[in-house]
Coordinates of C-alpha atoms in Angstrom, one line a residue:
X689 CA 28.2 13.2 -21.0
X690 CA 27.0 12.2 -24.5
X691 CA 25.6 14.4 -27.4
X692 CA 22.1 13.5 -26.2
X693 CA 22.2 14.4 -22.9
X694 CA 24.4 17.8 -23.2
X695 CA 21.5 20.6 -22.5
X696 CA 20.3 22.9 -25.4
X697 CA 18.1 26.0 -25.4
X698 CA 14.3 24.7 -26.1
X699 CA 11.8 26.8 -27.2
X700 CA 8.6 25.8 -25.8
X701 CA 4.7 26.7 -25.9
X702 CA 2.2 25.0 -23.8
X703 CA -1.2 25.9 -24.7
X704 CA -3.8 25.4 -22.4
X705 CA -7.3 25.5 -23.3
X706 CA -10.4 23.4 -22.5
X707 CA -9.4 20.5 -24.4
X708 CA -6.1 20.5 -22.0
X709 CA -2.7 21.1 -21.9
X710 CA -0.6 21.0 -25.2
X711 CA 3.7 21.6 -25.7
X712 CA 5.0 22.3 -28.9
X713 CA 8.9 22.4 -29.1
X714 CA 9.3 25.4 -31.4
X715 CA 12.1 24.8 -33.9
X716 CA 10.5 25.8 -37.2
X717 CA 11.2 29.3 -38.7
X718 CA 7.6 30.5 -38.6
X719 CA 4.3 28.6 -37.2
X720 CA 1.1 30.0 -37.9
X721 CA -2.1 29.9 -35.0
X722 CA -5.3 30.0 -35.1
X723 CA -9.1 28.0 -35.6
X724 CA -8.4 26.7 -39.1
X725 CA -7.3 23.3 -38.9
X726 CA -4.7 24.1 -41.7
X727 CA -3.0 26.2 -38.9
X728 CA 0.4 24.4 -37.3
X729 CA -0.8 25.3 -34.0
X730 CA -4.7 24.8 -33.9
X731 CA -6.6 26.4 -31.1
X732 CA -10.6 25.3 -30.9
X733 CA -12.7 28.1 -29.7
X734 CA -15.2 30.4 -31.8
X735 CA -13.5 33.3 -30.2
X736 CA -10.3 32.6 -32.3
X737 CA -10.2 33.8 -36.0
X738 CA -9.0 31.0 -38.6
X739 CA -5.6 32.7 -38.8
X740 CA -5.4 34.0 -35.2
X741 CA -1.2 34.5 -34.7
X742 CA 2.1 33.8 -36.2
X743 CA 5.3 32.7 -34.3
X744 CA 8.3 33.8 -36.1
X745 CA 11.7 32.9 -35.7
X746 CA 14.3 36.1 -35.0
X747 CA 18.0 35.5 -34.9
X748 CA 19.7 36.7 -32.1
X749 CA 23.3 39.0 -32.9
X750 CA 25.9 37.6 -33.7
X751 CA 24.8 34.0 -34.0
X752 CA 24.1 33.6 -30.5
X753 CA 20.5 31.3 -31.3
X754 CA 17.5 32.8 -31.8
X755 CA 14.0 33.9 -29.9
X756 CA 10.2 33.9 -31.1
X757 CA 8.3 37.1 -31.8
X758 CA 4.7 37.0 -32.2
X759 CA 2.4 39.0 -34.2
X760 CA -1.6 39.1 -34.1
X761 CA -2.6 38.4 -37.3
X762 CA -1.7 36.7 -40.7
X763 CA 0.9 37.2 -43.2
X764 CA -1.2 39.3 -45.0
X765 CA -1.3 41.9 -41.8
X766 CA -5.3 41.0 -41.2
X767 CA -5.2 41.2 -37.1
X768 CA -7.2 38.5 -35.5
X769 CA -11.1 39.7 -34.6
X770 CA -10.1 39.2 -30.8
X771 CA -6.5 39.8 -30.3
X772 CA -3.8 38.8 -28.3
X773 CA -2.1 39.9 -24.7
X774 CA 0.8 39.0 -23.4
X775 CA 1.5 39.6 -19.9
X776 CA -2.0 41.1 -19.8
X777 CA -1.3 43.5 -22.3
X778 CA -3.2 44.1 -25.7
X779 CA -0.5 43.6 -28.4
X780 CA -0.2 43.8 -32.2
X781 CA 3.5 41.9 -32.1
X782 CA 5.7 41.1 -28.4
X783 CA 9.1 39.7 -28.5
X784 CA 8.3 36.8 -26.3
X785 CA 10.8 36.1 -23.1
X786 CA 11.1 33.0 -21.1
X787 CA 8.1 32.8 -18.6
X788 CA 5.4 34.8 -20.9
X789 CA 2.0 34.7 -20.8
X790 CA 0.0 34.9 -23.8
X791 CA -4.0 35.0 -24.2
X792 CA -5.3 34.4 -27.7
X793 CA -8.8 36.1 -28.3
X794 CA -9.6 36.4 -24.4
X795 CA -10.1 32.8 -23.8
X796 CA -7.3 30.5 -24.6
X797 CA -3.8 30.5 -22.6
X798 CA -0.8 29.9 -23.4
X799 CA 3.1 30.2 -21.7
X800 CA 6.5 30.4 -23.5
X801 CA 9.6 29.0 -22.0
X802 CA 13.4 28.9 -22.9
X803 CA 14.8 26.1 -21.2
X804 CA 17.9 24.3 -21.1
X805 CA 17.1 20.7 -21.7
X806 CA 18.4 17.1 -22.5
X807 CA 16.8 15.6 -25.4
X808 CA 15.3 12.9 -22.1
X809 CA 14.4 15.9 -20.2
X810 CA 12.2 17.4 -23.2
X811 CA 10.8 13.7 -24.2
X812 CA 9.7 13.5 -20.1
X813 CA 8.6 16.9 -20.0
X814 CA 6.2 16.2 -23.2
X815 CA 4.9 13.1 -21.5
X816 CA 3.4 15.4 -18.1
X817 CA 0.1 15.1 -17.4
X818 CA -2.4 17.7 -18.3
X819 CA -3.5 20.0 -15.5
X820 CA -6.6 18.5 -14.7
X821 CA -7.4 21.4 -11.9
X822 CA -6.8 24.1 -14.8
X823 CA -8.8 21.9 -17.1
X824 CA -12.0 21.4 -15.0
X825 CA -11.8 25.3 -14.2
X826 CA -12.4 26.1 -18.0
X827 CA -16.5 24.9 -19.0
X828 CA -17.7 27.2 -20.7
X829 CA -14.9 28.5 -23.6
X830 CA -17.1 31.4 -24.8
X831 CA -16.6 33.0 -21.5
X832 CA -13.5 35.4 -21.4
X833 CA -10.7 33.6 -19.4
X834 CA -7.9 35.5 -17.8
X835 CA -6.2 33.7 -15.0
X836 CA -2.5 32.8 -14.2
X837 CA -1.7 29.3 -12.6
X838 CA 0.9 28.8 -10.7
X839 CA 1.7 25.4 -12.5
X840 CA 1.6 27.3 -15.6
X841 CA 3.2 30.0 -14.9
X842 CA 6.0 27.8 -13.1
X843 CA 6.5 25.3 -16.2

């Protein structure tokens, strides 16, 4: 087995909104969310403030890798107009855990995974297909959204 197909931890984030399904590989030490096109992760829904969320990158003890903790809000500590959930909780910050469900502002969903992946693995898993049944479910995005799909939820 080579160096490129030994499996490594992969932080992932599939966002899933009316404009269809996204995946970012998170490797960075801090991503911001929100409307704003100057965001890293952009989300496109009035119901989502400019600076909607930030993904930041924790160390685990004693070197063993790290997770992703996310906080409602900006870096200045002004929380988002509509909030976050996680696991259908209202949150101002969640240590996310493989399998997560997040909502940003009521109406765009998102899952984070920790998986052990080639680097072919992660470049097929980028290439899926959107869920098109998801994606013809959400028409109107002003409408509050809160539904778990089982091929979300499954990754």
């Amino acid at each position: 087995m080579n160096s490129s197909e030994q499996r490594t931890p992969r932080h992932l984030l599939v966002i899933i909104d009316h404009q269809g399904k996204r995946t970012y590989n998170l490797q960075a030490s801090m991503y911001s969310i929100g409307r704003d096109e100057s965001n890293a992760i952009v989300l496109k829904s009035d119901k989502i403030s400019r600076q909607h969320a930030m993904l930041i990158r924790m160390p685990l003890p004693e070197g063993k890798g790290y997770r992703y903790k996310i906080q409602d809000g900006n870096l200045e500590g002004k929380k988002s107009v509509n909030g976050i959930t996680v696991n259908g909780k209202q949150v101002d910050s969640a240590e996310l855990k493989n399998g997560d469900m997040i909502v940003f502002g009521g109406v765009v969903q998102a899952a984070y995974y920790l998986k052990n992946l080639t680097d072919r693995e992660l470049a097929d898993y980028s290439k899926q297909p959107e869920y098109k049944s998801l994606k013809g479910r959400i028409t109107d995005p002003e409408k509050t959204v809160v539904m778990v799909d089982e091929e979300l939820r499954s990754g």
